[in-house]
Amino acid sequence: WSGTGISGTCPMAATDLGGQVEAFNDTVKGRGTYQICAQATGDLDKEYVVYVVGRVFRTASATTPIATRRIKAIVHGKPAGSYAVQTGPGGLIMRNSSNVSQGPIYVGGYLAMSNTSSIGKPTVPIDVNVANARCGNGGQGAGVGQYPQVCASGVLPDPITLNSVQAHIYGDVAANGQTTSYPTQMTDSGLGATSGVAPPALPPYDRPAHAAAWVAAGSPTLTAAAATCPGNSGTVTWPANVKITGNVDIKQSCTVVVSGNAWITGNFLMRNSALIKVAESVATQPIIMVDGSTGVTTQQTSTVATNSSQVGMEFITFYSGQSCTLATDGTYCDTLNGPQLFTAKDILTVDIGNQGAAAGSVFYAKYTKVTLGQAGEIGALLGQTIDLAQSGNLVFTSNVVTGNFEWGVSFYDFWSP
């Protein structure tokens, strides 16, 4: 934090007049100054406590102010134009002590919370939108040829269910067809709209272009065995636009350095303190395309790491049970029809657990389901269905999607040194 009016200590002592900035000085109003400083809260990324001191002096030469005001504010940056959690019709399921600490959140289907699961906190409320688009023609699972569509009033129970008195949402909530407001469990400011939430569209991806880039790069190819360490440790570097054939199993303290986009024809498994990280020279988030039927699994203290510039990677799983989602030519289907999607949304292709950490990266189950558990920390989740279990804490870190933030004041009060 730097700029004009910054004090040398934070918060400022009562006698600290360093770095004062003059706001006005004339014979009518006298002279006004301010000081400002900021400290990271230590709770969330992009959250600061800002201290401001304003003083008014009777004359330009006066050294003793006639009025002093001190204000403390908590400001928080939210990602602009992107979501920490975004689901399709399968919805968002939160269990045990799972927590989403940054947002916003956009749910296509329903939101079910139990035990001590929570979204946001009093000082950092999170916008939650639930479209209730989980019906076909006549109800959930009925007429799936028209699935998903927003459920008609009374067809299904509320799209948001808080199955424990300890489950809590802090933030502005909008949910189509919601009849229960949960006034003590949805606060700051809680349920505000029961219509008008459009079903979200999960982002497309140009899979054929990814495959064409592999060809343009000279078709660099590695076997699954060559893509990981031969022993209990060591380092392997994946070249940019590489295609890896087979199931990749990174384990036993192996380190993999990613130089750009990659394409894995099988599954991707990390375990036993393995590490995959973005090369220092990479400035654009690499996309890891995974085709296997079990997709991506991280466990046993494995880590997905950014480089020092906070550039992470994005894993996208393409298995759906339909061959067209694995195509790389004109037969590729970026979306599925109703019956296909109704089945695919329950297939697990991203499983992050057992202390798996990926605080700077994105996981996207394009047609299927994501599960996060056992204190796994990641940058962002997208999927047709998302299940947050155990003590999973979703932290949307800087530069994961856009790197752009909108800043707002979530709390302010007067303070004294």
JSON list of C-alpha atoms in Angstrom, two decimals, residues 31-242:
[
{"chain": "A", "resi": 31, "resn": "ARG", "atom": "CA", "xyz": [-6.79, 24.51, 6.73]},
{"chain": "A", "resi": 32, "resn": "GLY", "atom": "CA", "xyz": [-7.71, 20.80, 6.50]},
{"chain": "A", "resi": 33, "resn": "THR", "atom": "CA", "xyz": [-5.39, 17.81, 6.33]},
{"chain": "A", "resi": 34, "resn": "TYR", "atom": "CA", "xyz": [-5.63, 14.02, 6.29]},
{"chain": "A", "resi": 35, "resn": "GLN", "atom": "CA", "xyz": [-3.46, 10.97, 6.94]},
{"chain": "A", "resi": 36, "resn": "ILE", "atom": "CA", "xyz": [-4.10, 7.44, 5.76]},
{"chain": "A", "resi": 37, "resn": "CYS", "atom": "CA", "xyz": [-2.58, 4.00, 6.21]},
{"chain": "A", "resi": 38, "resn": "ALA", "atom": "CA", "xyz": [-3.64, 0.41, 5.61]},
{"chain": "A", "resi": 39, "resn": "GLN", "atom": "CA", "xyz": [-2.90, -3.04, 7.01]},
{"chain": "A", "resi": 40, "resn": "ALA", "atom": "CA", "xyz": [-3.75, -6.45, 5.63]},
{"chain": "A", "resi": 41, "resn": "THR", "atom": "CA", "xyz": [-6.23, -8.15, 7.93]},
{"chain": "A", "resi": 42, "resn": "GLY", "atom": "CA", "xyz": [-4.54, -11.53, 7.67]},
{"chain": "A", "resi": 43, "resn": "ASP", "atom": "CA", "xyz": [-7.94, -13.18, 7.16]},
{"chain": "A", "resi": 44, "resn": "LEU", "atom": "CA", "xyz": [-8.52, -12.92, 3.43]},
{"chain": "A", "resi": 45, "resn": "ASP", "atom": "CA", "xyz": [-6.59, -11.99, 0.34]},
{"chain": "A", "resi": 46, "resn": "LYS", "atom": "CA", "xyz": [-7.43, -8.45, -0.87]},
{"chain": "A", "resi": 47, "resn": "GLU", "atom": "CA", "xyz": [-8.84, -7.40, 2.52]},
{"chain": "A", "resi": 48, "resn": "TYR", "atom": "CA", "xyz": [-7.39, -4.36, 4.32]},
{"chain": "A", "resi": 49, "resn": "VAL", "atom": "CA", "xyz": [-8.08, -2.26, 7.40]},
{"chain": "A", "resi": 50, "resn": "VAL", "atom": "CA", "xyz": [-7.75, 1.41, 6.39]},
{"chain": "A", "resi": 51, "resn": "TYR", "atom": "CA", "xyz": [-7.15, 4.07, 9.04]},
{"chain": "A", "resi": 52, "resn": "VAL", "atom": "CA", "xyz": [-7.86, 7.72, 8.21]},
{"chain": "A", "resi": 53, "resn": "VAL", "atom": "CA", "xyz": [-7.28, 10.82, 10.35]},
{"chain": "A", "resi": 54, "resn": "GLY", "atom": "CA", "xyz": [-8.73, 14.17, 9.30]},
{"chain": "A", "resi": 55, "resn": "ARG", "atom": "CA", "xyz": [-7.86, 17.46, 11.01]},
{"chain": "A", "resi": 56, "resn": "VAL", "atom": "CA", "xyz": [-9.17, 21.01, 10.67]},
{"chain": "A", "resi": 57, "resn": "PHE", "atom": "CA", "xyz": [-7.02, 24.01, 11.75]},
{"chain": "A", "resi": 58, "resn": "ARG", "atom": "CA", "xyz": [-8.44, 27.48, 12.31]},
{"chain": "A", "resi": 59, "resn": "THR", "atom": "CA", "xyz": [-5.71, 29.17, 10.26]},
{"chain": "A", "resi": 60, "resn": "ALA", "atom": "CA", "xyz": [-2.95, 28.18, 7.85]},
{"chain": "A", "resi": 61, "resn": "SER", "atom": "CA", "xyz": [-0.27, 28.67, 10.48]},
{"chain": "A", "resi": 62, "resn": "ALA", "atom": "CA", "xyz": [-2.07, 26.99, 13.40]},
{"chain": "A", "resi": 63, "resn": "THR", "atom": "CA", "xyz": [-0.45, 23.84, 14.79]},
{"chain": "A", "resi": 64, "resn": "THR", "atom": "CA", "xyz": [-3.30, 22.69, 17.04]},
{"chain": "A", "resi": 65, "resn": "PRO", "atom": "CA", "xyz": [-6.41, 21.41, 15.27]},
{"chain": "A", "resi": 66, "resn": "ILE", "atom": "CA", "xyz": [-9.85, 22.57, 16.32]},
{"chain": "A", "resi": 67, "resn": "ALA", "atom": "CA", "xyz": [-11.40, 19.28, 15.21]},
{"chain": "A", "resi": 68, "resn": "THR", "atom": "CA", "xyz": [-10.05, 15.76, 14.62]},
{"chain": "A", "resi": 69, "resn": "ARG", "atom": "CA", "xyz": [-11.91, 12.75, 13.26]},
{"chain": "A", "resi": 70, "resn": "ARG", "atom": "CA", "xyz": [-10.55, 9.19, 13.04]},
{"chain": "A", "resi": 71, "resn": "ILE", "atom": "CA", "xyz": [-12.29, 6.54, 10.91]},
{"chain": "A", "resi": 72, "resn": "LYS", "atom": "CA", "xyz": [-11.41, 2.89, 10.44]},
{"chain": "A", "resi": 73, "resn": "ALA", "atom": "CA", "xyz": [-12.80, 1.00, 7.44]},
{"chain": "A", "resi": 74, "resn": "ILE", "atom": "CA", "xyz": [-12.45, -2.56, 6.16]},
{"chain": "A", "resi": 75, "resn": "VAL", "atom": "CA", "xyz": [-12.19, -2.61, 2.39]},
{"chain": "A", "resi": 76, "resn": "HIS", "atom": "CA", "xyz": [-12.30, -5.76, 0.32]},
{"chain": "A", "resi": 77, "resn": "GLY", "atom": "CA", "xyz": [-11.59, -6.50, -3.32]},
{"chain": "A", "resi": 78, "resn": "LYS", "atom": "CA", "xyz": [-13.95, -8.85, -5.12]},
{"chain": "A", "resi": 79, "resn": "PRO", "atom": "CA", "xyz": [-13.07, -10.37, -8.50]},
{"chain": "A", "resi": 80, "resn": "ALA", "atom": "CA", "xyz": [-14.72, -8.38, -11.29]},
{"chain": "A", "resi": 81, "resn": "GLY", "atom": "CA", "xyz": [-16.53, -10.29, -13.99]},
{"chain": "A", "resi": 82, "resn": "SER", "atom": "CA", "xyz": [-15.83, -13.76, -12.63]},
{"chain": "A", "resi": 83, "resn": "TYR", "atom": "CA", "xyz": [-16.99, -16.15, -9.93]},
{"chain": "A", "resi": 84, "resn": "ALA", "atom": "CA", "xyz": [-15.31, -18.05, -7.15]},
{"chain": "A", "resi": 85, "resn": "VAL", "atom": "CA", "xyz": [-17.97, -20.74, -7.49]},
{"chain": "A", "resi": 86, "resn": "GLN", "atom": "CA", "xyz": [-20.18, -21.29, -10.53]},
{"chain": "A", "resi": 87, "resn": "THR", "atom": "CA", "xyz": [-22.34, -24.36, -11.10]},
{"chain": "A", "resi": 88, "resn": "GLY", "atom": "CA", "xyz": [-24.74, -25.76, -13.61]},
{"chain": "A", "resi": 89, "resn": "PRO", "atom": "CA", "xyz": [-28.05, -27.49, -12.80]},
{"chain": "A", "resi": 90, "resn": "GLY", "atom": "CA", "xyz": [-26.40, -29.96, -10.39]},
{"chain": "A", "resi": 91, "resn": "GLY", "atom": "CA", "xyz": [-26.03, -27.13, -7.89]},
{"chain": "A", "resi": 92, "resn": "LEU", "atom": "CA", "xyz": [-23.81, -26.48, -4.87]},
{"chain": "A", "resi": 93, "resn": "ILE", "atom": "CA", "xyz": [-23.75, -28.84, -1.87]},
{"chain": "A", "resi": 94, "resn": "MET", "atom": "CA", "xyz": [-21.95, -27.71, 1.30]},
{"chain": "A", "resi": 95, "resn": "ARG", "atom": "CA", "xyz": [-21.43, -30.05, 4.24]},
{"chain": "A", "resi": 96, "resn": "ASN", "atom": "CA", "xyz": [-19.61, -30.28, 7.56]},
{"chain": "A", "resi": 97, "resn": "SER", "atom": "CA", "xyz": [-17.44, -27.16, 8.12]},
{"chain": "A", "resi": 98, "resn": "SER", "atom": "CA", "xyz": [-16.97, -26.23, 4.45]},
{"chain": "A", "resi": 99, "resn": "ASN", "atom": "CA", "xyz": [-16.65, -22.51, 3.87]},
{"chain": "A", "resi": 100, "resn": "VAL", "atom": "CA", "xyz": [-16.59, -20.19, 0.89]},
{"chain": "A", "resi": 101, "resn": "SER", "atom": "CA", "xyz": [-14.67, -17.13, 2.04]},
{"chain": "A", "resi": 102, "resn": "GLN", "atom": "CA", "xyz": [-14.74, -15.11, -1.18]},
{"chain": "A", "resi": 103, "resn": "GLY", "atom": "CA", "xyz": [-17.13, -14.80, -4.07]},
{"chain": "A", "resi": 104, "resn": "PRO", "atom": "CA", "xyz": [-19.42, -14.06, -5.76]},
{"chain": "A", "resi": 105, "resn": "ILE", "atom": "CA", "xyz": [-21.33, -17.35, -6.13]},
{"chain": "A", "resi": 106, "resn": "TYR", "atom": "CA", "xyz": [-23.63, -18.27, -9.02]},
{"chain": "A", "resi": 107, "resn": "VAL", "atom": "CA", "xyz": [-25.60, -21.53, -8.75]},
{"chain": "A", "resi": 108, "resn": "GLY", "atom": "CA", "xyz": [-27.56, -22.87, -11.68]},
{"chain": "A", "resi": 109, "resn": "GLY", "atom": "CA", "xyz": [-29.56, -25.47, -9.77]},
{"chain": "A", "resi": 110, "resn": "TYR", "atom": "CA", "xyz": [-29.95, -25.51, -5.98]},
{"chain": "A", "resi": 111, "resn": "LEU", "atom": "CA", "xyz": [-27.91, -24.70, -2.86]},
{"chain": "A", "resi": 112, "resn": "ALA", "atom": "CA", "xyz": [-27.99, -27.15, 0.07]},
{"chain": "A", "resi": 113, "resn": "MET", "atom": "CA", "xyz": [-26.04, -26.35, 3.26]},
{"chain": "A", "resi": 114, "resn": "SER", "atom": "CA", "xyz": [-25.73, -28.47, 6.39]},
{"chain": "A", "resi": 115, "resn": "ASN", "atom": "CA", "xyz": [-23.75, -28.75, 9.64]},
{"chain": "A", "resi": 116, "resn": "THR", "atom": "CA", "xyz": [-21.58, -25.61, 10.17]},
{"chain": "A", "resi": 117, "resn": "SER", "atom": "CA", "xyz": [-21.04, -24.81, 6.49]},
{"chain": "A", "resi": 118, "resn": "SER", "atom": "CA", "xyz": [-20.99, -21.11, 5.68]},
{"chain": "A", "resi": 119, "resn": "ILE", "atom": "CA", "xyz": [-20.69, -18.54, 2.92]},
{"chain": "A", "resi": 120, "resn": "GLY", "atom": "CA", "xyz": [-18.94, -15.23, 3.65]},
{"chain": "A", "resi": 121, "resn": "LYS", "atom": "CA", "xyz": [-18.63, -13.63, 7.06]},
{"chain": "A", "resi": 122, "resn": "PRO", "atom": "CA", "xyz": [-20.10, -10.52, 8.73]},
{"chain": "A", "resi": 123, "resn": "THR", "atom": "CA", "xyz": [-17.22, -8.29, 7.62]},
{"chain": "A", "resi": 124, "resn": "VAL", "atom": "CA", "xyz": [-17.08, -9.73, 4.09]},
{"chain": "A", "resi": 125, "resn": "PRO", "atom": "CA", "xyz": [-20.56, -10.57, 2.78]},
{"chain": "A", "resi": 126, "resn": "ILE", "atom": "CA", "xyz": [-20.74, -12.49, -0.50]},
{"chain": "A", "resi": 127, "resn": "ASP", "atom": "CA", "xyz": [-23.34, -12.14, -3.25]},
{"chain": "A", "resi": 128, "resn": "VAL", "atom": "CA", "xyz": [-25.19, -15.43, -3.83]},
{"chain": "A", "resi": 129, "resn": "ASN", "atom": "CA", "xyz": [-27.42, -16.04, -6.87]},
{"chain": "A", "resi": 130, "resn": "VAL", "atom": "CA", "xyz": [-29.40, -19.28, -7.24]},
{"chain": "A", "resi": 131, "resn": "ALA", "atom": "CA", "xyz": [-31.30, -19.75, -10.52]},
{"chain": "A", "resi": 132, "resn": "ASN", "atom": "CA", "xyz": [-33.25, -22.92, -9.58]},
{"chain": "A", "resi": 133, "resn": "ALA", "atom": "CA", "xyz": [-32.74, -24.17, -13.15]},
{"chain": "A", "resi": 134, "resn": "ARG", "atom": "CA", "xyz": [-32.92, -27.91, -12.38]},
{"chain": "A", "resi": 135, "resn": "CYS", "atom": "CA", "xyz": [-36.20, -28.93, -13.98]},
{"chain": "A", "resi": 136, "resn": "GLY", "atom": "CA", "xyz": [-37.30, -30.43, -17.24]},
{"chain": "A", "resi": 137, "resn": "ASN", "atom": "CA", "xyz": [-40.77, -30.21, -18.68]},
{"chain": "A", "resi": 138, "resn": "GLY", "atom": "CA", "xyz": [-42.92, -30.90, -15.63]},
{"chain": "A", "resi": 139, "resn": "GLY", "atom": "CA", "xyz": [-40.43, -31.19, -12.82]},
{"chain": "A", "resi": 140, "resn": "GLN", "atom": "CA", "xyz": [-37.00, -32.33, -11.80]},
{"chain": "A", "resi": 141, "resn": "GLY", "atom": "CA", "xyz": [-35.94, -35.22, -14.01]},
{"chain": "A", "resi": 142, "resn": "ALA", "atom": "CA", "xyz": [-39.24, -35.12, -15.93]},
{"chain": "A", "resi": 143, "resn": "GLY", "atom": "CA", "xyz": [-39.08, -34.29, -19.60]},
{"chain": "A", "resi": 144, "resn": "VAL", "atom": "CA", "xyz": [-35.29, -34.02, -19.46]},
{"chain": "A", "resi": 145, "resn": "GLY", "atom": "CA", "xyz": [-35.29, -33.20, -23.15]},
{"chain": "A", "resi": 146, "resn": "GLN", "atom": "CA", "xyz": [-35.95, -29.64, -22.00]},
{"chain": "A", "resi": 147, "resn": "TYR", "atom": "CA", "xyz": [-33.53, -29.85, -19.08]},
{"chain": "A", "resi": 148, "resn": "PRO", "atom": "CA", "xyz": [-32.38, -27.59, -17.50]},
{"chain": "A", "resi": 149, "resn": "GLN", "atom": "CA", "xyz": [-34.97, -24.88, -17.11]},
{"chain": "A", "resi": 150, "resn": "VAL", "atom": "CA", "xyz": [-36.09, -22.74, -14.18]},
{"chain": "A", "resi": 151, "resn": "CYS", "atom": "CA", "xyz": [-38.57, -24.69, -12.09]},
{"chain": "A", "resi": 152, "resn": "ALA", "atom": "CA", "xyz": [-42.15, -23.49, -12.01]},
{"chain": "A", "resi": 153, "resn": "SER", "atom": "CA", "xyz": [-43.48, -22.23, -8.70]},
{"chain": "A", "resi": 154, "resn": "GLY", "atom": "CA", "xyz": [-44.33, -25.08, -6.34]},
{"chain": "A", "resi": 155, "resn": "VAL", "atom": "CA", "xyz": [-42.75, -27.82, -8.45]},
{"chain": "A", "resi": 156, "resn": "LEU", "atom": "CA", "xyz": [-39.84, -28.41, -6.08]},
{"chain": "A", "resi": 157, "resn": "PRO", "atom": "CA", "xyz": [-38.89, -27.35, -2.55]},
{"chain": "A", "resi": 158, "resn": "ASP", "atom": "CA", "xyz": [-36.96, -24.14, -2.06]},
{"chain": "A", "resi": 159, "resn": "PRO", "atom": "CA", "xyz": [-33.78, -23.86, -4.17]},
{"chain": "A", "resi": 160, "resn": "ILE", "atom": "CA", "xyz": [-31.89, -22.91, -0.98]},
{"chain": "A", "resi": 161, "resn": "THR", "atom": "CA", "xyz": [-32.13, -25.26, 1.99]},
{"chain": "A", "resi": 162, "resn": "LEU", "atom": "CA", "xyz": [-30.21, -24.67, 5.22]},
{"chain": "A", "resi": 163, "resn": "ASN", "atom": "CA", "xyz": [-30.40, -28.04, 6.93]},
{"chain": "A", "resi": 164, "resn": "SER", "atom": "CA", "xyz": [-28.78, -26.93, 10.19]},
{"chain": "A", "resi": 165, "resn": "VAL", "atom": "CA", "xyz": [-29.34, -23.95, 12.45]},
{"chain": "A", "resi": 166, "resn": "GLN", "atom": "CA", "xyz": [-25.57, -23.35, 12.30]},
{"chain": "A", "resi": 167, "resn": "ALA", "atom": "CA", "xyz": [-25.39, -23.13, 8.51]},
{"chain": "A", "resi": 168, "resn": "HIS", "atom": "CA", "xyz": [-25.14, -19.48, 7.49]},
{"chain": "A", "resi": 169, "resn": "ILE", "atom": "CA", "xyz": [-24.98, -17.17, 4.48]},
{"chain": "A", "resi": 170, "resn": "TYR", "atom": "CA", "xyz": [-23.59, -13.67, 4.94]},
{"chain": "A", "resi": 171, "resn": "GLY", "atom": "CA", "xyz": [-24.47, -11.57, 1.91]},
{"chain": "A", "resi": 172, "resn": "ASP", "atom": "CA", "xyz": [-27.08, -10.45, -0.59]},
{"chain": "A", "resi": 173, "resn": "VAL", "atom": "CA", "xyz": [-29.08, -13.47, -1.75]},
{"chain": "A", "resi": 174, "resn": "ALA", "atom": "CA", "xyz": [-31.28, -13.83, -4.82]},
{"chain": "A", "resi": 175, "resn": "ALA", "atom": "CA", "xyz": [-32.99, -17.17, -5.51]},
{"chain": "A", "resi": 176, "resn": "ASN", "atom": "CA", "xyz": [-35.79, -17.90, -7.96]},
{"chain": "A", "resi": 177, "resn": "GLY", "atom": "CA", "xyz": [-38.83, -19.35, -6.18]},
{"chain": "A", "resi": 178, "resn": "GLN", "atom": "CA", "xyz": [-37.37, -19.17, -2.66]},
{"chain": "A", "resi": 179, "resn": "THR", "atom": "CA", "xyz": [-40.17, -19.10, -0.08]},
{"chain": "A", "resi": 180, "resn": "THR", "atom": "CA", "xyz": [-38.20, -19.51, 3.16]},
{"chain": "A", "resi": 181, "resn": "SER", "atom": "CA", "xyz": [-36.12, -16.46, 4.06]},
{"chain": "A", "resi": 182, "resn": "TYR", "atom": "CA", "xyz": [-34.13, -18.01, 6.96]},
{"chain": "A", "resi": 183, "resn": "PRO", "atom": "CA", "xyz": [-33.96, -14.57, 8.66]},
{"chain": "A", "resi": 184, "resn": "THR", "atom": "CA", "xyz": [-31.44, -15.66, 11.30]},
{"chain": "A", "resi": 185, "resn": "GLN", "atom": "CA", "xyz": [-29.28, -17.70, 8.92]},
{"chain": "A", "resi": 186, "resn": "MET", "atom": "CA", "xyz": [-29.20, -15.47, 5.83]},
{"chain": "A", "resi": 187, "resn": "THR", "atom": "CA", "xyz": [-27.98, -12.04, 6.92]},
{"chain": "A", "resi": 188, "resn": "ASP", "atom": "CA", "xyz": [-25.98, -9.03, 5.68]},
{"chain": "A", "resi": 189, "resn": "SER", "atom": "CA", "xyz": [-28.49, -8.53, 4.06]},
{"chain": "A", "resi": 190, "resn": "GLY", "atom": "CA", "xyz": [-29.99, -11.93, 3.30]},
{"chain": "A", "resi": 191, "resn": "LEU", "atom": "CA", "xyz": [-32.74, -12.84, 0.87]},
{"chain": "A", "resi": 192, "resn": "GLY", "atom": "CA", "xyz": [-33.60, -9.87, -1.30]},
{"chain": "A", "resi": 193, "resn": "ALA", "atom": "CA", "xyz": [-35.07, -11.28, -4.52]},
{"chain": "A", "resi": 194, "resn": "THR", "atom": "CA", "xyz": [-37.08, -14.40, -5.32]},
{"chain": "A", "resi": 195, "resn": "SER", "atom": "CA", "xyz": [-37.06, -13.99, -9.10]},
{"chain": "A", "resi": 196, "resn": "GLY", "atom": "CA", "xyz": [-34.97, -12.57, -11.90]},
{"chain": "A", "resi": 197, "resn": "VAL", "atom": "CA", "xyz": [-31.89, -14.81, -11.59]},
{"chain": "A", "resi": 198, "resn": "ALA", "atom": "CA", "xyz": [-30.91, -16.00, -15.07]},
{"chain": "A", "resi": 199, "resn": "PRO", "atom": "CA", "xyz": [-29.47, -19.53, -15.34]},
{"chain": "A", "resi": 200, "resn": "PRO", "atom": "CA", "xyz": [-25.69, -19.10, -15.60]},
{"chain": "A", "resi": 201, "resn": "ALA", "atom": "CA", "xyz": [-23.78, -20.24, -18.66]},
{"chain": "A", "resi": 202, "resn": "LEU", "atom": "CA", "xyz": [-20.57, -22.06, -17.80]},
{"chain": "A", "resi": 203, "resn": "PRO", "atom": "CA", "xyz": [-17.73, -20.75, -19.97]},
{"chain": "A", "resi": 204, "resn": "PRO", "atom": "CA", "xyz": [-17.00, -22.39, -23.33]},
{"chain": "A", "resi": 205, "resn": "TYR", "atom": "CA", "xyz": [-13.58, -23.70, -24.29]},
{"chain": "A", "resi": 206, "resn": "ASP", "atom": "CA", "xyz": [-12.11, -24.09, -27.78]},
{"chain": "A", "resi": 207, "resn": "ARG", "atom": "CA", "xyz": [-10.88, -27.66, -27.49]},
{"chain": "A", "resi": 208, "resn": "PRO", "atom": "CA", "xyz": [-10.14, -28.07, -31.23]},
{"chain": "A", "resi": 209, "resn": "ALA", "atom": "CA", "xyz": [-7.97, -24.93, -31.09]},
{"chain": "A", "resi": 210, "resn": "HIS", "atom": "CA", "xyz": [-6.04, -26.42, -28.15]},
{"chain": "A", "resi": 211, "resn": "ALA", "atom": "CA", "xyz": [-5.39, -29.55, -30.20]},
{"chain": "A", "resi": 212, "resn": "ALA", "atom": "CA", "xyz": [-4.42, -27.47, -33.25]},
{"chain": "A", "resi": 213, "resn": "ALA", "atom": "CA", "xyz": [-1.87, -25.56, -31.14]},
{"chain": "A", "resi": 214, "resn": "TRP", "atom": "CA", "xyz": [-0.28, -28.90, -30.26]},
{"chain": "A", "resi": 215, "resn": "VAL", "atom": "CA", "xyz": [0.11, -29.68, -33.98]},
{"chain": "A", "resi": 216, "resn": "ALA", "atom": "CA", "xyz": [1.41, -26.17, -34.73]},
{"chain": "A", "resi": 217, "resn": "ALA", "atom": "CA", "xyz": [4.06, -26.59, -32.01]},
{"chain": "A", "resi": 218, "resn": "GLY", "atom": "CA", "xyz": [5.40, -29.70, -33.73]},
{"chain": "A", "resi": 219, "resn": "SER", "atom": "CA", "xyz": [3.23, -32.20, -31.83]},
{"chain": "A", "resi": 220, "resn": "PRO", "atom": "CA", "xyz": [5.42, -32.48, -28.70]},
{"chain": "A", "resi": 221, "resn": "THR", "atom": "CA", "xyz": [4.40, -35.72, -26.98]},
{"chain": "A", "resi": 222, "resn": "LEU", "atom": "CA", "xyz": [5.34, -37.47, -23.74]},
{"chain": "A", "resi": 223, "resn": "THR", "atom": "CA", "xyz": [4.31, -40.83, -22.40]},
{"chain": "A", "resi": 224, "resn": "ALA", "atom": "CA", "xyz": [2.73, -40.81, -18.96]},
{"chain": "A", "resi": 225, "resn": "ALA", "atom": "CA", "xyz": [5.90, -42.36, -17.53]},
{"chain": "A", "resi": 226, "resn": "ALA", "atom": "CA", "xyz": [8.12, -39.67, -19.08]},
{"chain": "A", "resi": 227, "resn": "ALA", "atom": "CA", "xyz": [5.85, -36.94, -17.71]},
{"chain": "A", "resi": 228, "resn": "THR", "atom": "CA", "xyz": [6.67, -37.77, -14.09]},
{"chain": "A", "resi": 229, "resn": "CYS", "atom": "CA", "xyz": [9.74, -38.47, -11.95]},
{"chain": "A", "resi": 230, "resn": "PRO", "atom": "CA", "xyz": [11.29, -41.93, -12.22]},
{"chain": "A", "resi": 231, "resn": "GLY", "atom": "CA", "xyz": [12.20, -42.11, -8.50]},
{"chain": "A", "resi": 232, "resn": "ASN", "atom": "CA", "xyz": [11.06, -40.75, -5.15]},
{"chain": "A", "resi": 233, "resn": "SER", "atom": "CA", "xyz": [11.86, -37.14, -6.00]},
{"chain": "A", "resi": 234, "resn": "GLY", "atom": "CA", "xyz": [13.30, -34.98, -8.78]},
{"chain": "A", "resi": 235, "resn": "THR", "atom": "CA", "xyz": [11.94, -32.50, -11.31]},
{"chain": "A", "resi": 236, "resn": "VAL", "atom": "CA", "xyz": [10.31, -32.94, -14.72]},
{"chain": "A", "resi": 237, "resn": "THR", "atom": "CA", "xyz": [9.50, -30.07, -17.08]},
{"chain": "A", "resi": 238, "resn": "TRP", "atom": "CA", "xyz": [6.54, -30.24, -19.46]},
{"chain": "A", "resi": 239, "resn": "PRO", "atom": "CA", "xyz": [7.11, -28.25, -22.67]},
{"chain": "A", "resi": 240, "resn": "ALA", "atom": "CA", "xyz": [4.42, -25.84, -23.83]},
{"chain": "A", "resi": 241, "resn": "ASN", "atom": "CA", "xyz": [1.55, -27.39, -25.83]},
{"chain": "A", "resi": 242, "resn": "VAL", "atom": "CA", "xyz": [2.61, -30.91, -24.88]}
]
